[in-house]
PDB file of C-alpha atoms in Angstrom:
ATOM      1  CA  MET A   1     105.121 106.914 -42.089  1.00 41.00           C
ATOM      2  CA  ARG A   2     108.730 107.274 -43.299  1.00 40.00           C
ATOM      3  CA  LYS A   3     109.934 106.900 -46.867  1.00 39.00           C
ATOM      4  CA  MET A   4     113.570 107.081 -48.022  1.00 39.00           C
ATOM      5  CA  PHE A   5     114.449 107.733 -51.665  1.00 38.00           C
ATOM      6  CA  THR A   6     117.818 107.252 -53.368  1.00 37.00           C
ATOM      7  CA  LEU A   7     118.185 109.372 -56.518  1.00 37.00           C
ATOM      8  CA  GLU A   8     120.558 108.111 -59.218  1.00 38.00           C
ATOM      9  CA  MET A   9     121.585 109.567 -62.607  1.00 33.00           C
ATOM     10  CA  LYS A  10     122.952 106.906 -64.905  1.00 34.00           C
ATOM     11  CA  ASP A  11     122.733 106.793 -68.712  1.00 32.00           C
ATOM     12  CA  TYR A  12     120.256 109.685 -68.461  1.00 29.00           C
ATOM     13  CA  LEU A  13     117.961 107.513 -66.383  1.00 31.00           C
ATOM     14  CA  MET A  14     116.839 108.976 -63.078  1.00 32.00           C
ATOM     15  CA  ARG A  15     115.335 106.522 -60.706  1.00 35.00           C
ATOM     16  CA  MET A  16     114.344 106.561 -57.083  1.00 34.00           C
ATOM     17  CA  VAL A  17     114.538 103.570 -54.774  1.00 34.00           C
ATOM     18  CA  LEU A  18     111.863 103.733 -52.149  1.00 33.00           C
ATOM     19  CA  PHE A  19     111.913 102.287 -48.669  1.00 32.00           C
ATOM     20  CA  VAL A  20     108.833 102.399 -46.489  1.00 31.00           C
ATOM     21  CA  ALA A  21     108.462 101.686 -42.799  1.00 29.00           C
ATOM     22  CA  VAL A  22     104.996 100.303 -42.232  1.00 30.00           C
ATOM     23  CA  CYS A  23     103.294  99.606 -38.921  1.00 27.00           C
ATOM     24  CA  MET A  24     100.503  97.034 -39.092  1.00 29.00           C
ATOM     25  CA  VAL A  25      98.027  96.410 -36.300  1.00 32.00           C
ATOM     26  CA  GLY A  26      96.471  92.963 -36.308  1.00 33.00           C
ATOM     27  CA  VAL A  27      92.919  92.100 -35.357  1.00 35.00           C
ATOM     28  CA  GLY A  28      93.621  88.915 -33.421  1.00 41.00           C
ATOM     29  CA  GLY A  29      95.259  85.547 -33.944  1.00 46.00           C
ATOM     30  CA  LEU A  30      95.290  83.956 -37.372  1.00 47.00           C
ATOM     31  CA  LYS A  31      92.893  81.008 -37.370  1.00 47.00           C
ATOM     32  CA  ALA A  32      93.010  78.039 -39.707  1.00 44.00           C
ATOM     33  CA  ALA A  33      89.727  77.771 -41.549  1.00 51.00           C
ATOM     34  CA  PRO A  34      87.441  74.817 -42.202  1.00 59.00           C
ATOM     35  CA  GLY A  35      84.523  75.932 -44.384  1.00 70.00           C
ATOM     36  CA  LEU A  36      85.029  73.632 -47.360  1.00 81.00           C
ATOM     37  CA  SER A  37      81.504  72.251 -47.134  1.00 88.00           C
ATOM     38  CA  ALA A  38      78.023  73.549 -46.331  1.00 91.00           C
ATOM     39  CA  ASP A  39      77.873  71.074 -43.436  1.00 91.00           C
ATOM     40  CA  ASP A  40      81.062  72.425 -41.862  1.00 91.00           C
ATOM     41  CA  PRO A  41      81.109  76.161 -42.528  1.00 93.00           C
ATOM     42  CA  LEU A  42      83.680  78.581 -41.227  1.00 92.00           C
ATOM     43  CA  ILE A  43      82.110  80.353 -38.214  1.00 94.00           C
ATOM     44  CA  PHE A  44      83.033  84.030 -38.239  1.00 95.00           C
ATOM     45  CA  GLU A  45      83.645  85.884 -34.978  1.00 94.00           C
ATOM     46  CA  GLY A  46      84.372  89.579 -34.604  1.00 93.00           C
ATOM     47  CA  GLY A  47      88.007  90.524 -34.004  1.00 91.00           C
ATOM     48  CA  GLU A  48      89.431  87.466 -35.754  1.00 93.00           C
ATOM     49  CA  GLU A  49      91.491  86.885 -38.906  1.00 91.00           C
ATOM     50  CA  TYR A  50      91.086  83.599 -40.778  1.00 90.00           C
ATOM     51  CA  ASP A  51      93.541  81.686 -42.942  1.00 87.00           C
ATOM     52  CA  VAL A  52      91.598  80.513 -46.018  1.00 84.00           C
ATOM     53  CA  SER A  53      94.574  79.619 -48.186  1.00 81.00           C
ATOM     54  CA  GLY A  54      93.501  75.980 -48.057  1.00 78.00           C
ATOM     55  CA  SER A  55      90.381  76.819 -50.059  1.00 75.00           C
ATOM     56  CA  TYR A  56      92.183  77.510 -53.355  1.00 76.00           C
ATOM     57  CA  PHE A  57      90.122  76.168 -56.288  1.00 80.00           C
ATOM     58  CA  LYS A  58      87.422  75.035 -53.854  1.00 84.00           C
ATOM     59  CA  ASP A  59      84.156  76.385 -52.483  1.00 88.00           C
ATOM     60  CA  LEU A  60      84.164  78.319 -49.204  1.00 90.00           C
ATOM     61  CA  TYR A  61      81.224  78.450 -46.790  1.00 93.00           C
ATOM     62  CA  ALA A  62      80.908  80.664 -43.707  1.00 95.00           C
ATOM     63  CA  THR A  63      78.347  81.897 -41.205  1.00 96.00           C
ATOM     64  CA  PHE A  64      78.060  84.770 -38.763  1.00 97.00           C
ATOM     65  CA  THR A  65      75.497  85.034 -35.962  1.00 97.00           C
ATOM     66  CA  ALA A  66      75.084  88.605 -34.771  1.00 96.00           C
ATOM     67  CA  PRO A  67      75.371  88.981 -30.965  1.00 95.00           C
ATOM     68  CA  SER A  68      73.551  92.324 -31.223  1.00 94.00           C
ATOM     69  CA  ASP A  69      72.467  94.869 -33.795  1.00 93.00           C
ATOM     70  CA  GLY A  70      75.497  96.325 -35.491  1.00 93.00           C
ATOM     71  CA  VAL A  71      77.797  96.321 -38.514  1.00 92.00           C
ATOM     72  CA  LEU A  72      79.768  93.305 -39.729  1.00 95.00           C
ATOM     73  CA  THR A  73      82.927  94.192 -41.667  1.00 91.00           C
ATOM     74  CA  LEU A  74      84.718  91.612 -43.832  1.00 91.00           C
ATOM     75  CA  THR A  75      88.150  92.432 -45.221  1.00 87.00           C
ATOM     76  CA  PHE A  76      89.734  90.311 -47.963  1.00 84.00           C
ATOM     77  CA  ASP A  77      93.303  90.361 -49.273  1.00 77.00           C
ATOM     78  CA  SER A  78      92.158  89.377 -52.760  1.00 71.00           C
ATOM     79  CA  THR A  79      89.378  89.659 -55.311  1.00 68.00           C
ATOM     80  CA  ASP A  80      87.545  86.580 -53.995  1.00 74.00           C
ATOM     81  CA  PRO A  81      84.599  88.164 -52.158  1.00 83.00           C
ATOM     82  CA  LEU A  82      81.871  86.113 -50.496  1.00 91.00           C
ATOM     83  CA  ASP A  83      78.211  86.379 -51.475  1.00 94.00           C
ATOM     84  CA  LEU A  84      75.338  86.377 -48.982  1.00 96.00           C
ATOM     85  CA  TYR A  85      72.722  83.588 -49.076  1.00 97.00           C
ATOM     86  CA  THR A  86      69.293  83.254 -47.511  1.00 96.00           C
ATOM     87  CA  ASP A  87      69.883  80.039 -45.520  1.00 96.00           C
ATOM     88  CA  ASN A  88      72.155  77.071 -44.892  1.00 95.00           C
ATOM     89  CA  THR A  89      71.237  75.391 -48.175  1.00 95.00           C
ATOM     90  CA  TYR A  90      73.317  78.069 -49.937  1.00 95.00           C
ATOM     91  CA  GLN A  91      70.975  77.888 -52.923  1.00 94.00           C
ATOM     92  CA  THR A  92      69.451  81.381 -53.067  1.00 96.00           C
ATOM     93  CA  MET A  93      71.670  84.457 -53.167  1.00 95.00           C
ATOM     94  CA  VAL A  94      70.497  87.640 -51.440  1.00 95.00           C
ATOM     95  CA  GLU A  95      69.954  90.506 -53.866  1.00 92.00           C
ATOM     96  CA  PRO A  96      71.327  93.072 -54.303  1.00 90.00           C
ATOM     97  CA  ARG A  97      74.723  91.415 -53.924  1.00 91.00           C
ATOM     98  CA  LEU A  98      77.196  92.581 -51.324  1.00 89.00           C
ATOM     99  CA  VAL A  99      79.352  95.541 -52.342  1.00 84.00           C
ATOM    100  CA  TYR A 100      83.128  95.438 -51.767  1.00 84.00           C
ATOM    101  CA  ASN A 101      85.365  98.495 -51.722  1.00 79.00           C
ATOM    102  CA  ASN A 102      89.072  97.592 -51.965  1.00 76.00           C
ATOM    103  CA  GLY A 103      88.277  94.189 -50.532  1.00 81.00           C
ATOM    104  CA  VAL A 104      86.132  95.562 -47.677  1.00 84.00           C
ATOM    105  CA  CYS A 105      82.436  94.823 -47.219  1.00 87.00           C
ATOM    106  CA  GLU A 106      80.130  96.275 -44.547  1.00 87.00           C
ATOM    107  CA  LEU A 107      76.813  94.653 -43.691  1.00 92.00           C
ATOM    108  CA  GLU A 108      74.229  95.860 -41.179  1.00 91.00           C
ATOM    109  CA  VAL A 109      73.127  92.875 -39.090  1.00 95.00           C
ATOM    110  CA  LYS A 110      70.394  92.170 -36.542  1.00 95.00           C
ATOM    111  CA  ALA A 111      70.756  90.496 -33.140  1.00 95.00           C
ATOM    112  CA  GLY A 112      70.340  86.718 -33.179  1.00 96.00           C
ATOM    113  CA  ILE A 113      70.180  86.407 -36.967  1.00 96.00           C
ATOM    114  CA  THR A 114      72.581  84.019 -38.696  1.00 97.00           C
ATOM    115  CA  TYR A 115      74.051  85.160 -42.002  1.00 97.00           C
ATOM    116  CA  TYR A 116      75.296  82.675 -44.599  1.00 97.00           C
ATOM    117  CA  PHE A 117      78.221  83.375 -46.925  1.00 96.00           C
ATOM    118  CA  HIS A 118      79.522  81.371 -49.856  1.00 93.00           C
ATOM    119  CA  ARG A 119      82.041  81.658 -52.673  1.00 90.00           C
ATOM    120  CA  SER A 120      82.485  79.150 -55.471  1.00 86.00           C
ATOM    121  CA  PHE A 121      85.981  78.316 -56.687  1.00 81.00           C
ATOM    122  CA  MET A 122      88.239  80.524 -54.560  1.00 78.00           C
ATOM    123  CA  LEU A 123      91.208  81.692 -56.619  1.00 74.00           C
ATOM    124  CA  SER A 124      93.595  83.769 -54.559  1.00 75.00           C
ATOM    125  CA  ALA A 125      92.298  84.636 -51.076  1.00 72.00           C
ATOM    126  CA  ARG A 126      94.730  84.079 -48.218  1.00 80.00           C
ATOM    127  CA  THR A 127      93.046  85.768 -45.271  1.00 86.00           C
ATOM    128  CA  ILE A 128      89.666  87.151 -44.229  1.00 90.00           C
ATOM    129  CA  SER A 129      89.504  89.643 -41.358  1.00 90.00           C
ATOM    130  CA  VAL A 130      86.233  89.947 -39.464  1.00 94.00           C
ATOM    131  CA  GLU A 131      85.199  92.932 -37.365  1.00 91.00           C
ATOM    132  CA  PHE A 132      81.906  93.596 -35.613  1.00 94.00           C
ATOM    133  CA  GLY A 133      80.699  96.704 -33.806  1.00 89.00           C
ATOM    134  CA  LYS A 134      77.801  99.025 -33.153  1.00 81.00           C
ATOM    135  CA  GLU A 135      79.008 101.253 -35.984  1.00 79.00           C
ATOM    136  CA  ALA A 136      80.964 100.771 -39.194  1.00 78.00           C
ATOM    137  CA  VAL A 137      84.751 100.627 -39.027  1.00 78.00           C
ATOM    138  CA  ALA A 138      86.235 104.127 -39.091  1.00 82.00           C
ATOM    139  CA  LEU A 139      88.068 105.490 -42.110  1.00 85.00           C
ATOM    140  CA  LYS A 140      91.596 104.100 -42.224  1.00 84.00           C
ATOM    141  CA  LEU A 141      94.589 103.933 -44.518  1.00 88.00           C
ATOM    142  CA  GLN A 142      95.087 100.419 -45.882  1.00 83.00           C
ATOM    143  CA  ARG A 143      98.302 100.800 -47.836  1.00 84.00           C
ATOM    144  CA  VAL A 144     100.701 103.155 -49.595  1.00 85.00           C
ATOM    145  CA  SER A 145     102.295 102.393 -52.954  1.00 83.00           C
ATOM    146  CA  PRO A 146     105.157 102.046 -53.834  1.00 77.00           C
ATOM    147  CA  THR A 147     106.038  99.774 -50.926  1.00 70.00           C
ATOM    148  CA  GLU A 148     109.351  99.175 -49.213  1.00 57.00           C
ATOM    149  CA  GLY A 149     112.170  98.218 -51.582  1.00 54.00           C
ATOM    150  CA  GLU A 150     110.358  99.076 -54.814  1.00 63.00           C
ATOM    151  CA  THR A 151     111.912 101.356 -57.427  1.00 61.00           C
ATOM    152  CA  LEU A 152     110.104 104.587 -58.247  1.00 59.00           C
ATOM    153  CA  PHE A 153     111.120 105.941 -61.662  1.00 69.00           C
ATOM    154  CA  VAL A 154     110.818 109.694 -62.140  1.00 72.00           C
ATOM    155  CA  SER A 155     109.354 108.954 -65.572  1.00 75.00           C
ATOM    156  CA  ASN A 156     106.491 107.171 -63.785  1.00 76.00           C
ATOM    157  CA  ALA A 157     106.562 108.513 -60.233  1.00 81.00           C
ATOM    158  CA  THR A 158     103.062 107.620 -59.081  1.00 85.00           C
ATOM    159  CA  VAL A 159     102.364 107.519 -55.345  1.00 87.00           C
ATOM    160  CA  SER A 160      98.994 106.278 -54.090  1.00 88.00           C
ATOM    161  CA  PHE A 161      97.207 106.128 -50.751  1.00 89.00           C
ATOM    162  CA  THR A 162      94.490 103.467 -50.530  1.00 87.00           C
ATOM    163  CA  PHE A 163      91.764 103.811 -47.913  1.00 87.00           C
ATOM    164  CA  ASN A 164      89.022 101.413 -46.836  1.00 82.00           C
ATOM    165  CA  ARG A 165      86.312 103.621 -48.393  1.00 82.00           C
ATOM    166  CA  ASP A 166      85.896 106.528 -50.809  1.00 85.00           C
ATOM    167  CA  VAL A 167      87.385 109.771 -49.504  1.00 89.00           C
ATOM    168  CA  LYS A 168      87.322 113.501 -50.024  1.00 89.00           C
ATOM    169  CA  MET A 169      90.135 115.853 -49.085  1.00 90.00           C
ATOM    170  CA  ASP A 170      90.772 119.576 -48.921  1.00 90.00           C
ATOM    171  CA  GLY A 171      94.046 119.467 -50.819  1.00 90.00           C
ATOM    172  CA  ALA A 172      97.627 118.250 -50.854  1.00 91.00           C
ATOM    173  CA  THR A 173     101.076 119.817 -50.713  1.00 90.00           C
ATOM    174  CA  LEU A 174     104.592 118.652 -51.508  1.00 88.00           C
ATOM    175  CA  THR A 175     107.440 120.272 -49.562  1.00 86.00           C
ATOM    176  CA  ILE A 176     110.974 120.068 -50.980  1.00 82.00           C
ATOM    177  CA  GLY A 177     113.929 121.939 -49.506  1.00 79.00           C
ATOM    178  CA  GLY A 178     111.637 123.939 -47.235  1.00 80.00           C
ATOM    179  CA  LYS A 179     109.498 125.105 -50.155  1.00 84.00           C
ATOM    180  CA  GLU A 180     105.854 124.026 -50.137  1.00 88.00           C
ATOM    181  CA  LYS A 181     103.838 123.643 -53.316  1.00 89.00           C
ATOM    182  CA  SER A 182     100.199 122.665 -53.764  1.00 92.00           C
ATOM    183  CA  ILE A 183      99.700 119.591 -55.908  1.00 92.00           C
ATOM    184  CA  ASP A 184      96.621 117.957 -57.390  1.00 92.00           C
ATOM    185  CA  ALA A 185      95.727 114.309 -57.171  1.00 91.00           C
ATOM    186  CA  VAL A 186      95.505 112.424 -60.440  1.00 88.00           C
ATOM    187  CA  SER A 187      92.446 110.634 -59.088  1.00 80.00           C
ATOM    188  CA  THR A 188      90.471 110.523 -55.864  1.00 80.00           C
ATOM    189  CA  SER A 189      88.099 107.757 -54.833  1.00 83.00           C
ATOM    190  CA  SER A 190      89.127 105.133 -52.294  1.00 84.00           C
ATOM    191  CA  SER A 191      92.621 105.479 -53.761  1.00 86.00           C
ATOM    192  CA  VAL A 192      94.263 108.918 -53.887  1.00 91.00           C
ATOM    193  CA  GLN A 193      96.991 109.013 -56.543  1.00 91.00           C
ATOM    194  CA  PHE A 194      99.694 111.559 -57.308  1.00 91.00           C
ATOM    195  CA  ASP A 195     102.109 111.818 -60.228  1.00 90.00           C
ATOM    196  CA  LEU A 196     105.300 113.419 -58.867  1.00 86.00           C
ATOM    197  CA  SER A 197     107.395 113.065 -62.027  1.00 85.00           C
ATOM    198  CA  ALA A 198     107.317 116.655 -63.292  1.00 88.00           C
ATOM    199  CA  ILE A 199     107.667 118.378 -59.933  1.00 87.00           C
ATOM    200  CA  MET A 200     110.561 116.135 -58.881  1.00 83.00           C
ATOM    201  CA  MET A 201     112.419 116.656 -62.160  1.00 84.00           C
ATOM    202  CA  GLU A 202     111.879 120.407 -61.941  1.00 87.00           C
ATOM    203  CA  ALA A 203     113.130 120.513 -58.343  1.00 85.00           C
ATOM    204  CA  TYR A 204     116.206 118.477 -59.254  1.00 83.00           C
ATOM    205  CA  ASN A 205     117.047 120.670 -62.255  1.00 87.00           C
ATOM    206  CA  ASP A 206     116.588 123.812 -60.131  1.00 87.00           C
ATOM    207  CA  GLY A 207     118.947 122.488 -57.489  1.00 84.00           C
ATOM    208  CA  ILE A 208     116.203 122.338 -54.864  1.00 84.00           C
ATOM    209  CA  LEU A 209     116.150 118.565 -54.658  1.00 78.00           C
ATOM    210  CA  LYS A 210     119.631 117.527 -53.608  1.00 70.00           C
ATOM    211  CA  GLU A 211     121.478 115.114 -51.384  1.00 61.00           C
ATOM    212  CA  GLY A 212     120.203 115.026 -47.818  1.00 56.00           C
ATOM    213  CA  ASP A 213     116.971 116.927 -48.552  1.00 63.00           C
ATOM    214  CA  ASP A 214     113.544 115.855 -47.314  1.00 68.00           C
ATOM    215  CA  MET A 215     110.271 115.705 -49.236  1.00 73.00           C
ATOM    216  CA  LEU A 216     106.994 115.884 -47.368  1.00 81.00           C
ATOM    217  CA  LEU A 217     103.727 114.931 -49.065  1.00 83.00           C
ATOM    218  CA  THR A 218     100.748 116.099 -47.012  1.00 86.00           C
ATOM    219  CA  LEU A 219      97.087 115.208 -47.574  1.00 88.00           C
ATOM    220  CA  LYS A 220      94.781 117.669 -45.825  1.00 88.00           C
ATOM    221  CA  GLY A 221      91.223 117.227 -44.624  1.00 88.00           C
ATOM    222  CA  VAL A 222      90.929 113.541 -45.523  1.00 91.00           C
ATOM    223  CA  ARG A 223      87.431 112.266 -44.696  1.00 89.00           C
ATOM    224  CA  ASN A 224      84.802 109.704 -45.658  1.00 85.00           C
ATOM    225  CA  ALA A 225      83.152 110.855 -48.891  1.00 84.00           C
ATOM    226  CA  ASN A 226      79.781 109.546 -47.703  1.00 76.00           C
ATOM    227  CA  LYS A 227      80.051 110.556 -44.044  1.00 80.00           C
ATOM    228  CA  GLU A 228      82.103 113.700 -43.599  1.00 83.00           C
ATOM    229  CA  SER A 229      82.129 113.430 -39.819  1.00 84.00           C
ATOM    230  CA  ASP A 230      84.264 110.283 -40.296  1.00 86.00           C
ATOM    231  CA  ILE A 231      87.669 112.017 -40.428  1.00 86.00           C
ATOM    232  CA  TYR A 232      90.962 110.239 -41.007  1.00 86.00           C
ATOM    233  CA  GLY A 233      92.993 110.187 -37.798  1.00 77.00           C
ATOM    234  CA  GLU A 234      92.492 113.124 -35.458  1.00 70.00           C
ATOM    235  CA  ASP A 235      92.541 115.962 -37.963  1.00 65.00           C
ATOM    236  CA  GLY A 236      92.198 114.451 -41.429  1.00 62.00           C
ATOM    237  CA  VAL A 237      95.890 114.908 -42.233  1.00 65.00           C
ATOM    238  CA  GLU A 238      98.119 112.185 -43.670  1.00 61.00           C
ATOM    239  CA  TYR A 239     101.871 112.843 -43.812  1.00 61.00           C
ATOM    240  CA  ASP A 240     104.138 110.948 -46.169  1.00 59.00           C
ATOM    241  CA  ASP A 241     107.667 111.873 -45.081  1.00 50.00           C
ATOM    242  CA  VAL A 242     110.320 111.290 -47.753  1.00 48.00           C
ATOM    243  CA  GLN A 243     113.842 111.438 -46.374  1.00 40.00           C
ATOM    244  CA  GLN A 244     117.490 111.193 -47.400  1.00 37.00           C
ATOM    245  CA  VAL A 245     117.608 111.999 -51.108  1.00 39.00           C
ATOM    246  CA  ASN A 246     121.071 111.172 -52.501  1.00 36.00           C
ATOM    247  CA  ALA A 247     122.041 112.438 -55.986  1.00 33.00           C
ATOM    248  CA  VAL A 248     124.753 110.501 -57.811  1.00 32.00           C
ATOM    249  CA  ALA A 249     126.086 111.548 -61.222  1.00 29.00           C
TER     250      ALA A 249
END
């Protein structure tokens, strides 16, 4: 993951313009969704992504029939999660309700059983991604903020890594001008956040952060907080490479 910052001093305001190159891997073709009535529900299949933008301000109904025992994973791009119901009347909700973590829900399912999902009055959902497998989806990075083209102000230089589940990590370092320094996350749950304001200002004032320098933010030992054998990537390390820092008076 590559990030390029432009550093500018103007009227005593230092700001950094951030560009991010992001590689996204899809989970299949985007399918238009029916699902606007209990009689014509959206039929979920593993490995598919569904366009539900036509359900704004309407009810959405869906079903999934498990081909075998396993884990069904639903991923939403909004805060419009589906609830699970006991049957196709969609009258009785299953308790406890489904739990969503950053728009992701995992449900253990049994072979041959049909599961019924419903949401009243969808507000903002655009897509629902469906995955099915023998085990839960592995730990993965969902997004990094700021995104490409956004402005990162040194006065509020927060960088966050959002994963699909709560994580633990062994630590983090920021390398500027060949000098590595340990840094602490502001918060760690499913989103790991860092405030780089002070360290960036200090490096700039000390002449360490200058035109053409690189900054490397490294997260070490990233793993599933509830299943430590579920390690991010191959070694639990996430690199956030910040390149091409240009200082302009």
